XYZ file of C-alpha atoms in Angstrom:
684
model
C -6.716 -14.469 -42.688
C -5.185 -13.335 -39.397
C -7.682 -12.589 -36.646
C -7.783 -9.543 -34.338
C -4.792 -10.774 -32.346
C -2.528 -9.749 -35.236
C -2.781 -6.193 -33.893
C -1.400 -7.183 -30.463
C 2.195 -7.157 -29.214
C 2.008 -10.053 -26.758
C 4.035 -13.005 -28.097
C 1.379 -15.335 -26.697
C -1.491 -13.590 -28.455
C 0.516 -13.415 -31.668
C 0.967 -17.191 -31.544
C -2.806 -17.410 -32.070
C -3.315 -14.731 -34.711
C -3.609 -17.298 -37.521
C -5.998 -19.604 -35.681
C -9.337 -20.099 -37.435
C -10.898 -19.150 -34.082
C -12.135 -15.552 -34.227
C -10.251 -14.484 -31.113
C -10.812 -11.154 -29.394
C -8.345 -9.600 -26.964
C -9.761 -8.839 -23.525
C -11.787 -5.635 -23.651
C -15.159 -3.928 -23.911
C -15.544 -4.733 -27.609
C -15.693 -8.466 -26.948
C -18.182 -8.211 -24.087
C -20.349 -5.708 -25.987
C -20.535 -8.206 -28.839
C -21.489 -11.009 -26.426
C -24.276 -8.854 -24.982
C -25.633 -7.712 -28.326
C -25.624 -11.247 -29.752
C -26.625 -12.883 -26.439
C -23.736 -15.353 -26.549
C -21.595 -16.745 -23.747
C -17.896 -15.942 -23.693
C -15.161 -18.556 -23.921
C -12.087 -17.218 -22.107
C -8.716 -18.867 -22.732
C -5.768 -17.718 -20.598
C -2.179 -18.850 -21.107
C 1.324 -17.638 -21.815
C 3.860 -17.908 -24.602
C 6.107 -20.546 -23.046
C 3.356 -22.837 -21.735
C 3.690 -26.409 -23.065
C 0.082 -27.498 -22.506
C -1.151 -24.222 -23.969
C 0.643 -25.255 -27.164
C -0.913 -28.706 -27.031
C -4.472 -27.399 -26.663
C -3.862 -24.806 -29.365
C -2.703 -27.463 -31.825
C -5.486 -29.903 -30.986
C -8.397 -27.471 -30.776
C -7.709 -23.841 -31.653
C -6.060 -24.729 -34.972
C -8.905 -27.120 -35.767
C -11.588 -25.950 -38.225
C -14.370 -27.957 -36.602
C -13.695 -26.524 -33.141
C -13.345 -23.031 -34.618
C -16.761 -23.256 -36.293
C -18.429 -24.070 -32.977
C -16.558 -21.383 -31.031
C -17.165 -18.710 -33.668
C -20.846 -19.571 -34.085
C -21.913 -20.054 -30.485
C -19.446 -18.030 -28.388
C -17.369 -14.892 -28.284
C -13.820 -16.266 -27.839
C -11.332 -14.154 -25.830
C -7.625 -14.862 -25.536
C -5.586 -13.430 -22.612
C -1.851 -13.435 -21.862
C -1.721 -14.063 -18.113
C 1.625 -12.288 -17.803
C 0.210 -9.078 -19.257
C -3.131 -9.348 -17.441
C -2.404 -11.076 -14.119
C -5.533 -9.437 -12.695
C -7.816 -11.254 -15.156
C -5.867 -14.482 -14.721
C -5.990 -14.325 -10.915
C -9.742 -13.714 -10.770
C -10.677 -16.591 -13.045
C -7.989 -18.912 -11.687
C -9.604 -18.436 -8.275
C -12.864 -19.508 -9.888
C -11.271 -22.569 -11.480
C -9.660 -23.653 -8.234
C -12.924 -23.163 -6.394
C -14.925 -25.178 -8.903
C -12.434 -27.961 -9.627
C -10.011 -28.002 -6.684
C -7.022 -27.320 -8.934
C -5.734 -24.871 -11.511
C -3.077 -24.298 -14.123
C -2.639 -23.244 -17.703
C -4.194 -23.191 -20.197
C -7.076 -21.808 -18.174
C -10.442 -22.369 -19.875
C -13.493 -20.547 -18.514
C -17.018 -20.044 -19.840
C -18.628 -16.709 -18.892
C -21.876 -14.871 -19.232
C -21.784 -11.706 -21.390
C -21.359 -9.816 -18.081
C -18.109 -11.675 -17.369
C -19.495 -13.956 -14.669
C -18.131 -17.541 -14.795
C -20.292 -20.666 -14.772
C -17.835 -23.392 -15.890
C -14.044 -23.662 -15.674
C -11.177 -26.052 -16.256
C -7.674 -26.154 -17.632
C -6.537 -28.325 -20.550
C -9.209 -30.180 -22.501
C -8.351 -32.570 -25.360
C -10.420 -32.110 -28.489
C -12.019 -35.541 -28.093
C -12.746 -37.269 -24.754
C -9.966 -39.143 -22.962
C -10.150 -41.081 -19.684
C -10.674 -38.458 -16.993
C -10.968 -35.620 -19.512
C -14.126 -34.491 -21.305
C -13.616 -33.559 -24.942
C -13.455 -29.827 -25.637
C -15.568 -30.025 -28.777
C -18.367 -31.904 -27.042
C -18.136 -29.597 -24.026
C -18.580 -26.510 -26.217
C -21.578 -28.032 -27.981
C -23.235 -28.989 -24.697
C -22.710 -25.550 -23.150
C -24.022 -23.884 -26.312
C -27.131 -26.095 -26.188
C -27.788 -25.286 -22.548
C -27.297 -21.569 -23.150
C -29.890 -21.618 -25.944
C -32.386 -23.759 -24.037
C -32.058 -22.410 -20.480
C -29.752 -19.377 -20.285
C -31.301 -18.317 -16.978
C -30.023 -21.544 -15.383
C -26.415 -20.857 -16.409
C -26.734 -17.181 -15.492
C -28.006 -18.188 -12.057
C -25.072 -20.556 -11.608
C -22.717 -17.745 -12.637
C -24.218 -15.444 -9.997
C -23.673 -18.104 -7.331
C -20.065 -18.724 -8.403
C -19.310 -15.001 -8.435
C -20.784 -14.560 -4.976
C -18.823 -17.529 -3.646
C -15.420 -16.238 -4.821
C -15.979 -12.639 -3.767
C -13.456 -11.805 -1.017
C -14.880 -11.123 2.418
C -12.924 -8.793 4.699
C -11.472 -10.610 7.698
C -12.037 -8.453 10.751
C -10.574 -10.962 13.179
C -6.884 -10.273 13.835
C -4.244 -12.610 15.242
C -1.291 -11.620 17.364
C 1.850 -11.316 15.277
C 4.651 -12.911 17.251
C 7.454 -15.443 16.948
C 5.065 -18.370 17.353
C 3.989 -17.851 13.728
C 7.606 -18.117 12.594
C 8.056 -21.286 14.625
C 4.905 -22.833 13.170
C 6.188 -22.103 9.660
C 9.491 -23.781 10.454
C 7.818 -26.960 11.648
C 5.481 -27.031 8.661
C 8.466 -26.765 6.337
C 10.373 -29.396 8.293
C 7.387 -31.723 7.950
C 7.167 -31.192 4.180
C 10.938 -31.433 3.629
C 12.254 -34.279 1.477
C 15.369 -35.543 3.328
C 16.484 -37.655 0.365
C 16.283 -35.234 -2.555
C 15.748 -31.869 -0.884
C 12.920 -29.470 -1.530
C 9.430 -29.711 -0.112
C 6.640 -32.123 -0.923
C 6.609 -34.734 -3.647
C 6.411 -34.533 -7.426
C 5.965 -32.181 -9.146
C 8.533 -30.269 -7.145
C 8.893 -26.496 -7.308
C 11.940 -24.511 -6.131
C 9.958 -22.050 -3.885
C 13.050 -19.982 -2.965
C 11.183 -17.911 -0.378
C 10.885 -21.070 1.758
C 14.677 -21.202 1.763
C 15.099 -17.482 2.471
C 12.834 -17.909 5.491
C 14.811 -20.906 6.744
C 18.060 -18.941 6.564
C 16.552 -16.357 8.884
C 15.239 -19.070 11.189
C 18.784 -20.427 11.344
C 19.955 -17.068 12.718
C 17.400 -17.377 15.486
C 17.948 -21.094 16.072
C 21.339 -22.266 14.757
C 20.779 -25.641 16.427
C 17.805 -26.353 14.130
C 17.922 -28.197 10.784
C 17.041 -25.038 8.861
C 20.442 -24.492 7.235
C 20.799 -28.199 6.456
C 17.472 -28.122 4.583
C 18.552 -25.068 2.603
C 21.984 -26.420 1.659
C 20.630 -29.813 0.641
C 17.776 -28.355 -1.425
C 19.934 -25.839 -3.280
C 22.641 -28.440 -3.899
C 20.162 -30.980 -5.263
C 18.575 -28.412 -7.563
C 21.930 -27.222 -8.893
C 23.071 -30.796 -9.572
C 19.728 -31.899 -11.017
C 18.337 -31.759 -14.513
C 16.211 -28.778 -13.480
C 19.459 -26.808 -13.933
C 20.771 -26.289 -17.474
C 24.339 -27.545 -17.136
C 25.427 -26.178 -20.507
C 23.570 -22.889 -20.954
C 23.122 -22.248 -17.209
C 19.967 -20.948 -15.590
C 17.098 -22.957 -14.138
C 14.081 -24.565 -15.748
C 10.617 -23.996 -14.304
C 10.201 -27.012 -11.999
C 10.821 -30.754 -11.765
C 8.118 -33.230 -12.707
C 9.788 -35.863 -10.500
C 10.998 -35.802 -6.899
C 14.707 -36.105 -7.849
C 14.961 -32.756 -9.686
C 15.890 -34.813 -12.774
C 13.161 -34.186 -15.368
C 12.221 -30.519 -15.615
C 9.391 -28.666 -17.211
C 11.843 -27.069 -19.612
C 10.603 -23.490 -19.843
C 12.842 -20.842 -18.285
C 11.230 -17.905 -16.505
C 12.983 -14.665 -15.590
C 11.427 -14.606 -12.131
C 12.767 -18.076 -11.312
C 16.282 -16.924 -12.169
C 15.920 -13.866 -9.924
C 14.379 -15.615 -6.937
C 16.786 -18.558 -7.040
C 19.755 -16.206 -7.383
C 18.620 -14.423 -4.212
C 18.456 -17.738 -2.339
C 21.883 -18.903 -3.548
C 23.439 -15.521 -2.744
C 22.040 -15.363 0.780
C 23.214 -18.917 1.413
C 26.668 -17.986 0.162
C 26.738 -14.921 2.401
C 25.923 -17.120 5.382
C 28.133 -20.134 4.617
C 30.941 -18.706 2.422
C 30.656 -21.914 0.378
C 31.752 -21.096 -3.189
C 29.369 -23.718 -4.576
C 26.457 -21.356 -3.914
C 28.323 -18.342 -5.250
C 29.068 -20.221 -8.483
C 25.396 -21.162 -8.846
C 24.423 -17.481 -8.640
C 27.134 -16.557 -11.152
C 25.788 -19.215 -13.538
C 22.297 -17.734 -13.300
C 23.581 -14.244 -14.011
C 25.697 -15.385 -16.953
C 22.598 -16.936 -18.543
C 20.396 -13.881 -17.939
C 22.987 -11.380 -19.119
C 23.755 -13.464 -22.225
C 20.312 -14.616 -23.352
C 17.652 -12.655 -21.480
C 18.828 -9.042 -21.726
C 17.662 -6.537 -24.342
C 19.969 -4.095 -26.061
C 18.522 -1.316 -23.886
C 19.092 -3.217 -20.648
C 15.638 -4.593 -19.828
C 15.217 -8.300 -19.108
C 13.064 -10.574 -21.265
C 10.287 -12.648 -19.732
C 10.892 -16.291 -20.622
C 12.095 -19.024 -22.950
C 9.768 -21.764 -24.163
C 9.965 -25.424 -23.196
C 9.260 -26.618 -26.743
C 11.230 -26.685 -29.969
C 10.907 -28.848 -33.042
C 7.373 -29.629 -31.910
C 8.222 -31.285 -28.588
C 9.211 -30.365 -25.082
C 12.887 -30.398 -24.158
C 14.227 -31.227 -27.617
C 16.753 -28.388 -27.418
C 18.299 -29.632 -24.176
C 18.610 -33.430 -24.361
C 21.448 -35.678 -25.574
C 22.243 -39.230 -26.635
C 25.604 -40.998 -26.450
C 25.807 -40.640 -30.229
C 25.129 -36.895 -30.282
C 27.831 -36.349 -27.654
C 30.268 -38.499 -29.630
C 29.698 -36.246 -32.639
C 31.133 -33.318 -30.663
C 33.768 -34.800 -28.345
C 36.591 -37.291 -28.787
C 35.928 -40.758 -27.271
C 37.715 -40.352 -23.937
C 36.141 -36.972 -23.120
C 32.746 -38.113 -24.435
C 32.878 -41.136 -22.125
C 33.714 -38.948 -19.148
C 30.807 -36.616 -19.918
C 28.369 -39.498 -20.331
C 29.370 -40.991 -16.981
C 29.355 -37.695 -15.119
C 26.051 -36.419 -16.475
C 24.188 -39.730 -16.540
C 23.746 -40.033 -20.314
C 22.803 -43.681 -20.845
C 21.966 -45.758 -23.912
C 18.340 -46.220 -22.885
C 17.998 -42.533 -22.006
C 16.625 -41.033 -18.800
C 13.951 -39.008 -20.597
C 11.949 -39.723 -23.763
C 12.891 -41.209 -27.156
C 16.088 -42.704 -25.726
C 17.438 -39.232 -24.922
C 18.971 -38.024 -21.673
C 18.829 -34.895 -19.570
C 22.209 -33.853 -18.211
C 22.381 -34.074 -14.431
C 25.058 -34.629 -11.812
C 24.221 -37.928 -10.156
C 26.828 -37.120 -7.504
C 28.906 -34.067 -6.720
C 32.190 -33.287 -8.439
C 34.350 -34.263 -5.457
C 32.594 -37.615 -4.983
C 32.702 -38.454 -8.699
C 36.383 -37.541 -8.895
C 37.176 -39.891 -6.012
C 35.203 -42.774 -7.525
C 36.638 -42.182 -10.998
C 40.205 -41.810 -9.761
C 40.719 -38.321 -11.169
C 41.947 -35.119 -9.578
C 38.951 -32.808 -8.846
C 40.653 -29.787 -10.410
C 41.438 -31.768 -13.560
C 37.872 -33.088 -13.685
C 36.469 -29.578 -13.384
C 38.705 -28.341 -16.194
C 37.701 -31.185 -18.513
C 33.999 -30.708 -17.799
C 34.252 -26.976 -18.481
C 36.015 -27.663 -21.800
C 33.466 -30.294 -22.796
C 30.570 -28.121 -21.655
C 31.716 -25.194 -23.781
C 31.994 -27.401 -26.881
C 28.623 -29.059 -26.313
C 27.036 -25.651 -25.766
C 28.433 -24.418 -29.073
C 26.980 -27.488 -30.764
C 23.633 -27.006 -29.035
C 23.127 -23.418 -30.138
C 23.088 -24.658 -33.735
C 19.872 -26.526 -32.940
C 16.473 -24.886 -33.368
C 16.045 -22.771 -30.254
C 12.859 -22.508 -28.226
C 10.803 -19.342 -28.565
C 12.090 -16.331 -26.640
C 9.260 -14.332 -25.075
C 10.921 -10.957 -25.450
C 8.430 -8.734 -23.682
C 9.801 -6.815 -20.712
C 7.624 -6.920 -17.589
C 8.088 -4.284 -14.892
C 7.477 -6.645 -11.970
C 9.842 -9.383 -13.099
C 12.533 -6.839 -13.971
C 12.267 -5.525 -10.426
C 13.098 -8.975 -9.066
C 16.106 -9.376 -11.355
C 17.354 -5.887 -10.463
C 17.212 -6.884 -6.792
C 19.064 -10.146 -7.463
C 21.846 -8.494 -9.458
C 22.212 -5.746 -6.864
C 22.613 -8.362 -4.132
C 24.987 -10.226 -6.456
C 27.250 -7.171 -6.532
C 27.151 -6.914 -2.750
C 27.902 -10.584 -2.106
C 30.324 -11.277 -4.953
C 31.865 -7.885 -5.674
C 31.430 -8.103 -9.461
C 30.727 -4.598 -10.706
C 29.137 -5.942 -13.904
C 26.158 -7.000 -11.796
C 25.732 -3.498 -10.355
C 25.957 -1.996 -13.837
C 23.386 -4.430 -15.261
C 20.989 -3.753 -12.373
C 21.409 0.032 -12.697
C 20.873 -0.089 -16.457
C 17.693 -2.142 -16.112
C 16.366 0.121 -13.363
C 16.921 3.163 -15.548
C 15.275 1.434 -18.517
C 12.138 0.709 -16.487
C 12.033 4.251 -15.113
C 12.367 5.845 -18.563
C 10.357 3.422 -20.707
C 7.735 1.896 -18.417
C 6.021 4.939 -16.966
C 3.299 7.027 -18.559
C 3.115 10.808 -18.718
C 1.671 10.976 -15.212
C 4.479 8.892 -13.749
C 2.402 5.729 -13.392
C 4.125 2.435 -13.941
C 3.112 0.408 -16.981
C 2.942 -3.386 -17.086
C 5.062 -4.268 -20.106
C 6.940 -3.028 -23.137
C 7.656 -4.887 -26.367
C 9.061 -3.508 -29.606
C 8.836 -0.014 -28.137
C 5.138 -0.276 -27.290
C 3.956 -0.174 -23.685
C 0.665 -1.712 -22.623
C -1.481 -1.971 -19.546
C -1.388 -0.036 -16.289
C 0.949 -1.369 -13.639
C -0.423 -3.689 -10.977
C 0.596 -3.854 -7.340
C 3.285 -6.433 -8.066
C 4.870 -4.027 -10.579
C 5.101 -1.360 -7.892
C 6.201 -3.728 -5.121
C 8.803 -5.719 -7.061
C 10.342 -2.697 -8.778
C 10.520 -0.842 -5.451
C 12.265 -3.902 -3.986
C 14.805 -3.729 -6.810
C 15.434 -0.026 -6.216
C 15.926 -0.527 -2.471
C 18.441 -3.310 -3.064
C 20.138 -1.173 -5.710
C 20.482 1.659 -3.227
C 22.064 -0.707 -0.706
C 24.508 -1.823 -3.394
C 25.601 1.507 -4.884
C 24.330 4.073 -2.328
C 23.056 6.384 -5.058
C 20.297 8.453 -3.375
C 18.449 8.598 -6.704
C 17.411 4.979 -6.240
C 16.167 5.585 -2.702
C 14.340 8.686 -3.903
C 12.553 6.723 -6.609
C 11.753 3.837 -4.271
C 10.050 6.247 -1.856
C 8.140 7.907 -4.678
C 6.831 4.567 -5.919
C 5.947 3.428 -2.410
C 3.929 6.581 -1.812
C 2.269 6.149 -5.221
C 1.349 2.562 -4.331
C -0.228 3.686 -1.058
C -2.282 6.265 -2.947
C -3.366 3.925 -5.739
C -3.780 0.492 -4.110
C -4.139 0.809 -0.303
C -7.416 -0.210 1.349
C -8.014 2.483 3.966
C -10.940 0.606 5.525
C -9.591 -2.928 5.915
C -5.864 -2.321 5.173
C -3.641 -4.150 2.729
C -2.966 -3.501 -0.954
C -5.418 -4.401 -3.689
C -3.849 -5.917 -6.788
C -5.484 -3.322 -9.067
C -5.653 0.456 -8.754
C -8.630 2.293 -7.331
C -9.420 3.729 -10.774
C -8.602 0.554 -12.715
C -10.860 -1.732 -14.727
C -13.638 -3.208 -12.614
C -13.610 -6.999 -12.773
C -16.142 -9.265 -11.063
C -14.017 -9.243 -7.908
C -11.139 -7.098 -6.624
C -8.445 -9.131 -4.971
C -5.705 -8.692 -2.406
C -3.095 -11.376 -2.855
C -1.169 -13.018 -0.018
C -0.246 -16.502 -1.248
C 3.477 -16.840 -1.921
C 3.703 -19.384 -4.711
C 5.978 -19.468 -7.742
C 6.004 -15.695 -7.365
C 5.796 -13.994 -3.980
C 2.670 -11.944 -3.455
C 2.735 -8.201 -3.963
C 1.596 -7.651 -0.369
C 4.423 -9.805 0.987
C 7.110 -7.890 -0.892
C 5.458 -4.568 -0.085
C 5.515 -5.342 3.645
C 9.295 -5.691 3.592
C 9.660 -2.606 1.392
C 7.695 -0.539 3.906
C 9.820 -1.754 6.814
C 13.146 -1.173 5.084
C 12.146 2.251 3.784
C 10.952 3.197 7.263
C 14.349 2.302 8.725
C 16.232 4.002 5.871
C 14.338 7.264 6.186
C 13.003 7.392 9.733
C 9.418 7.631 8.473
C 7.283 6.098 11.209
C 4.190 6.244 8.975
C 5.686 3.602 6.694
C 6.422 1.250 9.576
C 2.868 1.735 10.821
C 1.541 0.799 7.387
C 3.730 -2.330 7.402
C 2.197 -3.479 10.675
C -1.309 -2.734 9.381
C -0.527 -4.740 6.254
C 0.626 -7.743 8.269
C -2.362 -7.399 10.592
C -4.651 -7.482 7.558
C -3.388 -10.976 6.772
C -2.577 -12.079 10.320
C -5.223 -14.789 10.395
C -3.971 -16.458 7.232
C -0.373 -16.082 8.401
C -1.222 -17.778 11.679
C -3.253 -20.598 10.130
C -1.067 -21.424 7.103
C 2.332 -19.767 7.562
C 4.022 -22.087 5.046
C 1.802 -20.555 2.345
C 3.176 -17.059 2.974
C 6.862 -17.436 3.813
C 7.750 -14.267 1.880
C 5.435 -12.333 4.191
C 7.147 -14.036 7.126
C 10.436 -12.475 6.006
C 8.811 -9.140 6.787
C 7.448 -10.364 10.118
C 10.879 -11.737 11.008
C 12.400 -8.347 10.188
C 9.771 -6.466 12.179
C 10.335 -8.641 15.255
C 14.136 -8.486 15.041
C 16.504 -6.084 16.740
C 17.129 -4.445 13.379
C 20.071 -2.135 12.760
C 20.574 1.074 10.813
C 24.081 2.132 9.804
C 25.047 5.546 8.435
C 28.461 5.743 6.777
C 30.298 9.068 6.600
C 33.369 8.687 4.438
C 34.517 12.164 3.549
C 37.845 11.938 1.729
C 38.674 8.537 3.230
C 37.481 6.554 0.201
C 39.540 3.468 1.092
C 38.074 3.366 4.583
C 34.611 3.841 3.125
C 35.120 0.879 0.781
C 36.275 -1.300 3.672
C 33.281 -0.263 5.753
C 30.890 -0.977 2.902
C 32.468 -4.366 2.273
C 31.788 -5.265 5.907
C 28.127 -4.520 5.258
C 27.842 -6.107 1.803
C 29.569 -9.444 2.222
C 27.935 -11.111 5.270
C 24.337 -12.276 5.622
C 22.689 -9.413 7.528
C 18.974 -9.515 6.649
C 18.003 -7.235 9.536
C 20.323 -4.358 8.687
C 20.059 -1.332 6.369
C 22.681 1.303 5.604
C 23.012 4.786 4.143
C 25.925 6.978 3.085
C 26.092 10.572 4.364
C 28.015 12.995 2.181
C 28.745 16.709 2.108
C 28.124 16.993 -1.643
C 24.960 17.054 -3.750
C 24.277 13.381 -3.033
C 24.422 14.134 0.680
C 22.015 17.060 0.376
C 19.568 14.873 -1.549
C 19.829 12.172 1.088
C 19.130 14.623 3.936
C 15.797 15.454 2.273
C 14.904 11.758 2.311
C 16.418 10.873 5.690
C 16.823 14.037 7.806
C 18.381 12.128 10.696
C 21.695 11.762 8.803
C 22.303 15.512 8.883
C 25.401 16.369 10.841
C 26.924 12.893 10.720
C 30.569 13.518 9.801
C 33.794 11.519 9.610
C 35.639 11.387 12.914
C 39.284 12.516 12.779
C 39.153 12.386 8.974
C 38.422 8.656 8.976
C 35.456 6.895 7.431
C 32.970 6.525 10.255
C 29.978 4.291 10.876
C 27.089 5.470 13.032
C 25.254 2.348 14.193
C 21.834 2.191 15.811
C 19.776 -0.849 16.710
C 16.848 -1.521 18.948
C 16.036 2.219 18.931
C 19.360 3.131 20.539
C 22.642 4.323 19.027
C 26.243 3.380 19.765
C 29.410 5.434 19.714
C 30.747 6.144 16.200
C 33.014 3.424 14.762
C 36.122 4.219 12.693
C 37.571 0.694 12.568
C 35.844 -1.416 9.866
C 36.501 -4.474 11.997
C 34.234 -2.964 14.624
C 31.212 -3.352 12.356
C 29.734 -6.584 13.655
C 28.661 -8.943 10.840
C 25.254 -9.612 12.357
C 23.119 -8.605 15.284
C 21.084 -10.162 18.037
C 17.553 -10.993 16.962
């Protein structure tokens, strides 16, 4: 019989609805049962596309013997970390504090009051070297709970006290020395052979690269741009990129970017697209533009709902093993392509008889760039590119007949905000209107479908059902998307909504006493601790993105209160930024912006639509991270904009020509009517 999870909409929870474990979703019912029966809680946190979550589920949660112990001695709770990042973050902090590491599946044992006393990640059913067996662990914890519950409860109190955040009253000066320290930390962690930072496993961390691009503007003599170009090139050529279906896998388990963890996450596509686009804007190298186009083609083909929202992820596993959908053998290629073309593909993508992965199979990767391979193989680069595109299309058609990995088709507000921002920047950098239309459609979908009757953002929607109040990352990331969408299309509706959400976030999440945004709302569910996130990991922190939102909105509207809040926000985390700047490079984008001689540009086009387009192109195409722009108009859009940004009132075209009013460093220049007079960058 299905358990309680059958009533849920989360794809991850539904994966466990037929387990013999009597799972409860997170909620009062489960904890009330634990209290009334005086049982500890076993909390399992994961997500639908998590490989090791699948492994533990198969070994333990589908096992009758394990289920009997869990059902008899515990109240088991299953949580989707993507729907409840607040629960995940709290207990992941506990796991990292107790064990020194974290990850998923997250396995935590709690008192009936929700206080943790033991935590870990994956446990095999039976003991393995370095891993206690899950079954034995459950039996031992159950025994201790029955014999000395006060001992475990006391340990839980100590753990809870230890992880409770303590306000940091000591502030550090926010200056360029923090940016410089971050640069040298990144330079020290940089892998000069394969690109990226650190050793295996190797994560993309695009915000490191976005920071380095800005450091390059300050110090073009540094190695910052070299590190960015090398890292992005290595990732795009590596097996971490899907050379047939496009898009990026989660991370590389090796230092060469060859063997990926095969799941595909929406947020990775968005964040990497932003890094490739900014690098293209700076370098004008089409390689980076093509990489961004590949990401968008994958997302718009496979990750977009009929209503325009973007799905969350694709699994790593199919046919019971990781990567089966993506790998090839010489024989499987020969079944699709004629011998000469098959041989070319095998050589180019490193498909060898012994395989470069498991079971004699190979992951496609470019061992050298197209130009270098063409020279060594004695073939014209244009001809090689054409043949690879033909072969790739045929192999892709053959691959889609395989059993596909699970698609996690929930739509998350936060992750959609990131993809909206990426597509909006894609339109600006590449000029493809399809990207602007996709971003606008998704933004409208979120606004219509992912808000409640009071206008509050919701966390997710699936099959028409919304669930969960929005967290700070939902507000911050979606606001980011709306700001970037306004810069792309100059529709004041998007700026209006961005301001509304920013004001809502300040009302619902801001800490008036110690500053900064909490992750949960003031009236939200009370967990054992209430966190403010700063760490920029696979996802940037909500506070980091919010800091930049506040600064850009302040410059777009002239609202000094928003800029003041941005400085307070950065001051709140100034000590951590000063001590470990590499851990918060997204926040350093905001600090870089705040310290720069930023520019505001108001365009007044009137009837000179061609001149307006040329002006806007001068703003869209180059890499100008310290510049914002608005469009004054005499019509309804103009009147709406004046309400948001009163300083644009009265700005008119000069002599009937599209005109740019440029201000930077708190001073304004004479109006510009020649698009060539709009400088591509500015002094910082």
